[in-house]
Structures are given as C-alpha cells and as structure tokens.
Amino acid sequence: MEYKIIEGLYYTKGDEWIKIEGDTGMVGITDYAQDKLGDVVYVEEALVGKKIKKDEAALTVESVKAASDINAPVSGEITGVNKGAVSDSTLLNKDPYGKGWLFKIKIDNPDELKELMDAKAYSEYRKE
Amino acid sequence: MKLIYEKSVKGRVGYSLAKDNFGEIRLEECIPSYALSKEKKALPEVSEVDVVRHFTALAKMNYGIDTGFYPLGSCTMKYNPKINERLASLDRFVYAHPLSDERNVQGSLEIMYDLEQLLKEITGMDRLTLSPAAGAHGELTGTLIMRKYFEDLGRPRHKMIIPDSAHGTNPASSAMAGFNIVEVKSNENGTVDIEDLRRLMDEDTAGMMLTNPNTAGIFEENVVEIARIIHEKGGLLYYDGANLNALLGIVRPGDAGFDIVHLNLHKTFSTPHGAGGPGVGAVGVKKHLEEFLPGPLVGKCSNNLLKKSVDHKGLEPTPEKRDSQKNESAEKEHDSQNSKYAFEYPTKSIGRVRAFYGNFSVLVKAYAWILSIGREQAREVAEMSIINANYVMARLKKYYRPAYDRFCMHECVLTGRDYKGYGIKTLDIAKRLMDYGFHPPTIYFPHFEPYAQETIMIEPTESESKETLDEFIEAMIKIAEEAKKNPGLLKDAPHATAVRRCNEAKAALEPILKYTK
Amino acid sequence: MRYIPNTEEQKKEMLEAIGVGAFEDIIKSIPEKVRVKGELNIPPALSESELFEKIFGTSKKNIDFLSMKPLIGGGAYRHYVPEVVKTVLSYPEFYTAYTPYQPELSQGTLQTMFEVQTHLARLTGMDVVIPSMYDGASAAAETVLMAMRLTHKNKVVISSLVHPHYIETIRTYTEPHGLEIVEVAFENMLYSSAIHAPFQWITDFTELEKAIDDKTAAVIIQSPNFFGGIEDIERISQIAHTKGTMLIQVVVESMSLGILKSPGKLGADIVAGESQSFGMDLNFGGPYNGYIATKQSFIRQLPGRIAGETVDRDGKRAFVMTMRAREQDIRREKATSNICSNHALNLFAIDAYLSLLGANGLYEVASLNARASHYLMKQLVKTGKFEGYAYPFFNEFILKTSMDIESLSDKLVQNGFIPPLRVNKFMPALERHLLFTVTEVLSKQDLDRVVEIAAGER
C-alpha cells in the first residue's frame, strides 16, 4: 500500500511530521500513522504554553484498539492546538497533513531539525 | 434485542413482599428531608416471566465454554466442573456472614486453610493470601509486597523489569505500586534476552515480573540464570501464574528461584470466568516475604493455642498495633474449645487490598478441582494441555506460520501474516471462525516486532478431545483456503452470529453509555 | 480422568503427529534442576461422590446460617435473593464465558453491562457508570487514585465513619503515590465535647471543613456511613466545592438508594459503590461487586470496563466494550488502572434483581428496611437495657449497652439469630457498642423475639 508523504516536511521515526513556518513548527501525524492507528476516536488537547523537550509526549491520540503518544519532534513551547481535531478526531484519518494537524510549537533549537528525516528518507524508512 | 427498559409497562410487577407490619412507622420520621428522595428511581417495571425470557434470550447471544471450543490463548478456558458449582452453593457457605464469630464459620475457614496448604505444595511457596480478586489484583498485591520489602530494608527501590512479551497488567500493576517500568527485550527464540537483562538489572531495581511459560507459549529455559541475575543484585523474582497450567506437577515456581507468585484460580484451577470475573489472584511468597502479605490469613491453632493470632476476641488490629498484638497473643489461649481455625494478621502487612477475605465461592471451586485431580493427575493436566497445543501447531503450521517454529508449551502462537497479500487480516480469520461455531483464539497478542505480528494464540487446554481439535483444525485449514479463493467471505464474517461486525469507532465517537428514554 | 477426555491411544497418535516419540521430547527445554521429582504431595484424587461428601461435611462445621436471621451487616447484607436471580446466574452461556472481547459472541454480557450501567446511573444520578469493580473497597480506592489524577493534588480528607476495610484498602492502594490521608470526625466525637455535627455518628462538618486545604484532592464520605448514619451530602458537597475539592461518596449499602436522594443530585462528583445488596448472597465476604459512577467530564480517568451502544454492519443495534484505550492491555503502564478481570458475573444478578424489583419494589424494600430497623431500635431502647442515639440512619444503628454482650450473643444464636456486630472489633474504644442491622428478611415477629430475648438478659 502506498502512503502519502509530503515534500518539504520533516519526519520522525514515530511517524510525526513537522512543517516549519519561521520559528514555529506545525505538527501532525503521517498518513502511515493514521492508517496504522485505524479510526481515531479521541484527540487529547495539548497544553498551550507548556515547555516540552524533543521526543516528549505532547498529547495522546486514541483509536478503538490503540493509544499513541504524539511526541514533540523538537524541543520548544506549545503555542497553539487544533481545536478542530480535538472536537472531530476523524480529521486525523481524513486529512492528516491538513485539517488534522495537532499542535504548533515554538522551536528552541533549529539544529534539532537536522536529526529528522526529509520526505525521501521517511519514504525509505516506511517502505514495506 | 430490546433492552429490559423497552419491555417495561407501568404498573407491572416482578416481585412479592411479605405484608408490611410496620405501618405505624412513617418513612418521613426515619429519614431526614435532606436525604429522602421525593420520587422513586426510574427502574423498569416487568413481570417475572419477562425477566426470565429476557435473560434466556441474552444467554442465546452469548458463547461459553459449555457452548463449545474456546481456545483463547493466555486465558485457560478449561471445562468448569458442575459439581464444583454445587459445592460452592452449599447453604452453609452461601449464607455465611463474613463478620460472624470465627467459631461459627469453622467450615469456611477450614476450606481456606486447606486450599492454602494445597497451593503451597503446588507452587513451592511458604505462605499464600487468598484475598486478591483477580490476576491483576494479585499482581498489585505482589508488587506492593516487593515495594514494602525494600522499604523495610531501608533501601527503597524504584524500578521493575518487565519483558516486552508480558501481559499489559504487569506494567500497569507495577506502575500502580509506584515502580518505573524497564522493558527487557525478547530474543529470536521468543525468550528473555539474557544479555539485555544483565545490563538492565541494578540495585535500584526491585526485581522482575516473569510469565513462564511466557506469552509466546515458550518455557523460559534460562530461568535459573534469570533468577541468579536478579538475586545477585538483591532483587526479587515475581512469577506471573497466568500460564501455570503448563507446569502443574512438572515445575514448582518456588523451586525455580521465584520469590513471589500469583495464581489465577480461574485459569489453571478451573473456576469459571463468569463473563469476565470473578476470579481469584492468590499470591504466594517465600518465607522472607510472609510478614508483608495482606491480612487476614487463616491460621490453625493446635491444642487450643492460637498461635500468631491477633487477639482472642477477634479484634481487627490497626496497622500500628499489629506488631505488639502479635507478640502478646502468641501464646494466648483461645476462648473456645472448638475453634481450630482463626484469622491472623501479618506484622508488616501492606494492608488490605479489599473488604473481607477473598472470593470465597471461587475458592471452594478451586479447592474441589484440586481434590478431584489429585496427586495422580496433576501432571497429566499439564501434559495433556501441552500435547494438545503442540498437536494443533503441528497440524496448522503449514497454513499459519508460527511466530517461533519450535515446540510450545500449553499454547501455540501462529500468525496470519501470510494472508496479508490477499487483503486478509488476522481479525478476519478470527471472525470467520465464528461461522464454523468456534470461539476465536486470542489475536494480536502477544505483539512485539519483528517476530510476533498478526498473531493467533491458541490455548486448547487439557479439557479438549482430539476430535474437537481436529474439527477446529479442519475449520482453520478451510479458512486458509477461503482466504486465498474467496477473501470476501472472511472480510464479511461473521455471517451467522446474533450481530455481525460492530462499529466500534461509532461507539467511541458518539458514546451511548446508558439508556436515556 | 473425567476432566481429561483424550485416551492413551489418542495421546500416542497426537505425539506421532507432533513428530516426537515421547512427551518428554517436547519439554526438553525445561532444566532437570527445576523439575518436580515424582508426584506432588497432595491427596489422591477423589471421585465425585467422595468429593461431595468431604466438602459437604466441611460445610457442616459452619453453623446453619440459612435457618438463622442476621442482625449483622457492617458492609455485607443479607437481603432476600429472588430465585430468578439464581436461575439467571446458572446459565452456562453466562458463567462459562470469558470477557466479551468478541462482541459478536458476547451480546448477552454486553447488553447486561449496558443495562446495569443504566440502572446504576439512575440510582446514583450520575452520567456514566463503570458497572463492575472487584468490590466497594477497591472501587473506593480506585476513585481516590482517579481524583489524584484529575486534580494533580495529593491529599484527601476522609470521614472516620467510612467502613474501616475501605479506609484500609484506600491506604494500601495509595501508599506508593505519596497520598496524605486525613481522617476526621470520629475521634473528635468520642474525646471532645465540641461536636459540630447536628447528630452523633455523623461526620463533623466543622472538623471536615478545617481539614480541607488547597492541597486536598477530594473529600471522601460514606452515606449511609459505617454506623448506618445518613450524611447530609448536599451540605458536605457545598463545603467541599467551596474549598475547590472533589466529593467522593462511598455507598456500601446500595439498597438505601431506593429511597435516598441520588448522590449526583446532591453534588457528589464520584460515587464508589458496593452492589452486593442487589441480588448477591453473603458468601463469607465475596465475590460481591463494586461500581463507580461519575460525571461525563471525568470519563477518561475512569478505571475498568464499560459497554457502549453502536450498530453492526447491517445497522442492527449492538453493544461493544468502548473507551478501551484507558485500559491496561492497550495503555500498559499508562493505563488508568491495572484491572482486567472484574466481577462481571454479578452484573447478571444486579440486572435481574433490579429488573424484578423495579421502581416500586426497590422503593418498598428500602422503605421496609428503614422502618423495620427504626422499629427495632425503638423497642430495644424501651427495654431500658440500651442507650440509643438520636441520629438519622437507614437500616443499621448503633446502641450502647451495659449488658453482658457475650451472653446476649450466645442467647441470640441459640434462638436462631446472628448477633449484631460488636463495634469494638473495629473501634476498640467503643467497647460496649453494638451495630444492629435489619433487612426485610426479619419479620416483625422476629424483631419482637429479639427484643424479648434482650429484655430477659442481664
């Protein structure tokens, strides 16, 4: 099965993506992750203002038979959450790279981005 | 099917009460107005026959071990003997009040005492509590004992090692007991990676919880070495008895280096699962941990001397008073010539884990089962459960690639991964089995990459005959063919059940958790 | 062996199919060192008839509880259990089933869970119900952990009139989590003259209020309390909520909910209950069934299993276990609890019992309990041998006596009554206090006989 992967984003091994806009990143889960989870039935609301380290859990999403921590791809402060996805968790399945985004983070150290994968590397990583 | 509320008719009655002779006492005089409800609670109004038919119809929508083969891996769905139900429902047991004078419940106490002695011999442990209500409750009890043991030594420990193959209850119980979880990996044989364990075990680690045979149905052959690694660092080794059925009469955890065990009496010891409980999660310990057990335990007093009892009046001790009371009462004479059994309270107990003493009626059934099996057949139980599992694996491994291609113990772990190419998941195979009249095995557990994926865990138990296994095997082979030729049959399965595949996402997204009309 | 069907012949065939010559070849990986040598030292097998004789004989060492009328409760109540309840519990499709992991084969269990969730929501006045925990004590302990998670605070204030076993269980469960537990009321009532509660044997409001501070996660009150006393939950909830803490109400005698205002309506945030009175026999203390009821907003912190309504692929109504991602098999160490097996079988008893009794029956039984117990209290006080207390109670009440309790108890037993609970079993300071319990299994003649016996004693 082919999973959608978007050019220009950074990817984590835990199947999160981050899109850079200035000093802020927008974070969500990949198409692969939403497929593995199955129907997402709950999105926890991340705490705006919370300082968080790279790979630390920002929030949890739940499907019928799984729960998954969504980790911060980089260290920083959470500056925004997608209330649309909190109230309608199906957005994560329908549009994981768009309306299903999860939170925004003000990036502490842009160097941490270098440790993430680009679209090509992620595509290799998730090749089945 | 209609809910009982949807069968309700105003004014219909399903009960009868004796004539009320307390007419002169008004309820308003008894209950203050701040508490007395002005309206009756909106329960259904149905007749007795309505209730009987309602539950008879519900029963038809259920599947039990009495219905047919129920090969749920890790659940030990063995036959539940009928005589045990009868014995547990003897009047003098059923109506015994838990706070009655100990002199009046000598029969109940004797059952508890004797059962403990039998379980001591079966497990090789020195003392057991019968209080915990389920396996996970036993795990909590056991891990709290570990915590308390190290606190008592003045050197609290904070970590617990748990294999990646463990049941979810192990990490959850350890976390409830305040431990941080350290996961040890499984190797390519499906057993604990000894080098990984050696690296992880340290002097801040209370010990390790180990299921043996593990959840992949494989005996942890390095158990002696594992015990050495844990003990060398002063740790304790915990035996999760979920899979004890495989070892009955073959290995006693107490002889294999375990310090604590919990047993699921509703698994190995044949008490029915009751649609999810009640069970009993008895916990056994070695001598050095006895005083940490939750109270009360049942003791025997010989020559009318109630050894180790708290108080001849049966007072329940407060935690602070336990120590002194115990010493005082050690030689105290009991006030009754007839009393032989009495409650006693360990001195450094973790405290109660529940009200009263345990799921007594379940204890009677387990006790009856052990007496029925007896010394001659205890090992036969384990042997036949192992032969049955290996037989199923041998005949099905061509069709469902095993997670580990080696002999298993009482359960085998096959996988459905070779059918992914046909668009078939293990779930589809499980659902299709229902159309053949079988309860599906455990699926997707154990799960740890890369060996155990799309797993189908089959535990036949010793209760099943070769004919039943053959029918099941034929059905599984047929499904394997269907998966290739007509995968739609599997994806649409089940076809013949009371309801078909349920929309679980809808249940979670739009939760309806009670009837609201 | 009657429980192992395969014959020796079949065993051989199976070993052959496995590809081994002997059973021993399968278990070679078990080191010799850890094996049992010979047979276990347990008694030889009994036949079914021998087994019956043996255990029936042991049961006779208990007194004949069935023909005796209990005056004892204290967290375990003998109510009459209609025969239909026993019939339902004997259906093998229920008692020999496993947890309803496969909803297509478990609609009986799942619908029953859903019905009990509805019954208990209506009785407690709460939004959501976890229908089965091990018992009331462990359910209470779980609700304390739940309140700690919800508030991120680590202190609770608990009434000393909560059942002692429940308090101890709460201590055991919370000990690893650094919970500070402050007990109020009971000691004060005994040893100080400053009673601020309107009645004795009711939690002292002023002491309660004083004990709450900004670290307090929850106030825990049992009503009816250990002495049967009916607490003013509305008042206590106002105190708790004004101070910004949650209120957990423990309900041990759930029969009281038949006539008492619902905890939810009075302001309780969480109810931790024991439902033994709804169709469960005494069984020497278990298995009973705990439950937890709470508000919609706390749902994600609930421990344990819950059923939800949905549809199957044909659009037909169906029930499933839902909100599963809270549970240990999915969340492991991050689960809200480790609970897996619960006391599900007793849900069939609760469902059948409450359906049979219905709105009117439950009210009438509860009312009868309350009025009959008040009758006995008044009659006993009239004998002049007991000191009564003016406090509101449901079906249990405490009396002080200067009589020889030992001798009274013996006399009651001889006359077919299980004597009342000696309170000093739990609270040594209350040396001369008895806790009487009256349910519908005692007739007015029974109660008059009890009074007569007491009157004739010294």
mmCIF file with all atom_site columns, N, CA and C in Angstrom, chain C residues 9 356 375:
data_model
loop_
_atom_site.group_PDB
_atom_site.id
_atom_site.type_symbol
_atom_site.label_atom_id
_atom_site.label_alt_id
_atom_site.label_comp_id
_atom_site.label_asym_id
_atom_site.label_entity_id
_atom_site.label_seq_id
_atom_site.pdbx_PDB_ins_code
_atom_site.Cartn_x
_atom_site.Cartn_y
_atom_site.Cartn_z
_atom_site.occupancy
_atom_site.B_iso_or_equiv
_atom_site.pdbx_formal_charge
_atom_site.auth_seq_id
_atom_site.auth_comp_id
_atom_site.auth_asym_id
_atom_site.auth_atom_id
_atom_site.pdbx_PDB_model_num
ATOM 1 N N  . GLU C 1 9   ? -4.447  -44.042 23.766 1.00 0.00 ? 9   GLU C N  1
ATOM 2 C CA . GLU C 1 9   ? -4.293  -44.315 22.339 1.00 0.00 ? 9   GLU C CA 1
ATOM 3 C C  . GLU C 1 9   ? -4.185  -43.006 21.555 1.00 0.00 ? 9   GLU C C  1
ATOM 4 N N  . LEU C 1 356 ? -36.499 -7.165  38.379 1.00 0.00 ? 356 LEU C N  1
ATOM 5 C CA . LEU C 1 356 ? -37.624 -7.781  39.086 1.00 0.00 ? 356 LEU C CA 1
ATOM 6 C C  . LEU C 1 356 ? -38.273 -6.787  40.052 1.00 0.00 ? 356 LEU C C  1
ATOM 7 N N  . TYR C 1 375 ? -38.055 0.530   64.016 1.00 0.00 ? 375 TYR C N  1
ATOM 8 C CA . TYR C 1 375 ? -38.927 -0.169  64.958 1.00 0.00 ? 375 TYR C CA 1
ATOM 9 C C  . TYR C 1 375 ? -38.090 -0.907  66.008 1.00 0.00 ? 375 TYR C C  1
#
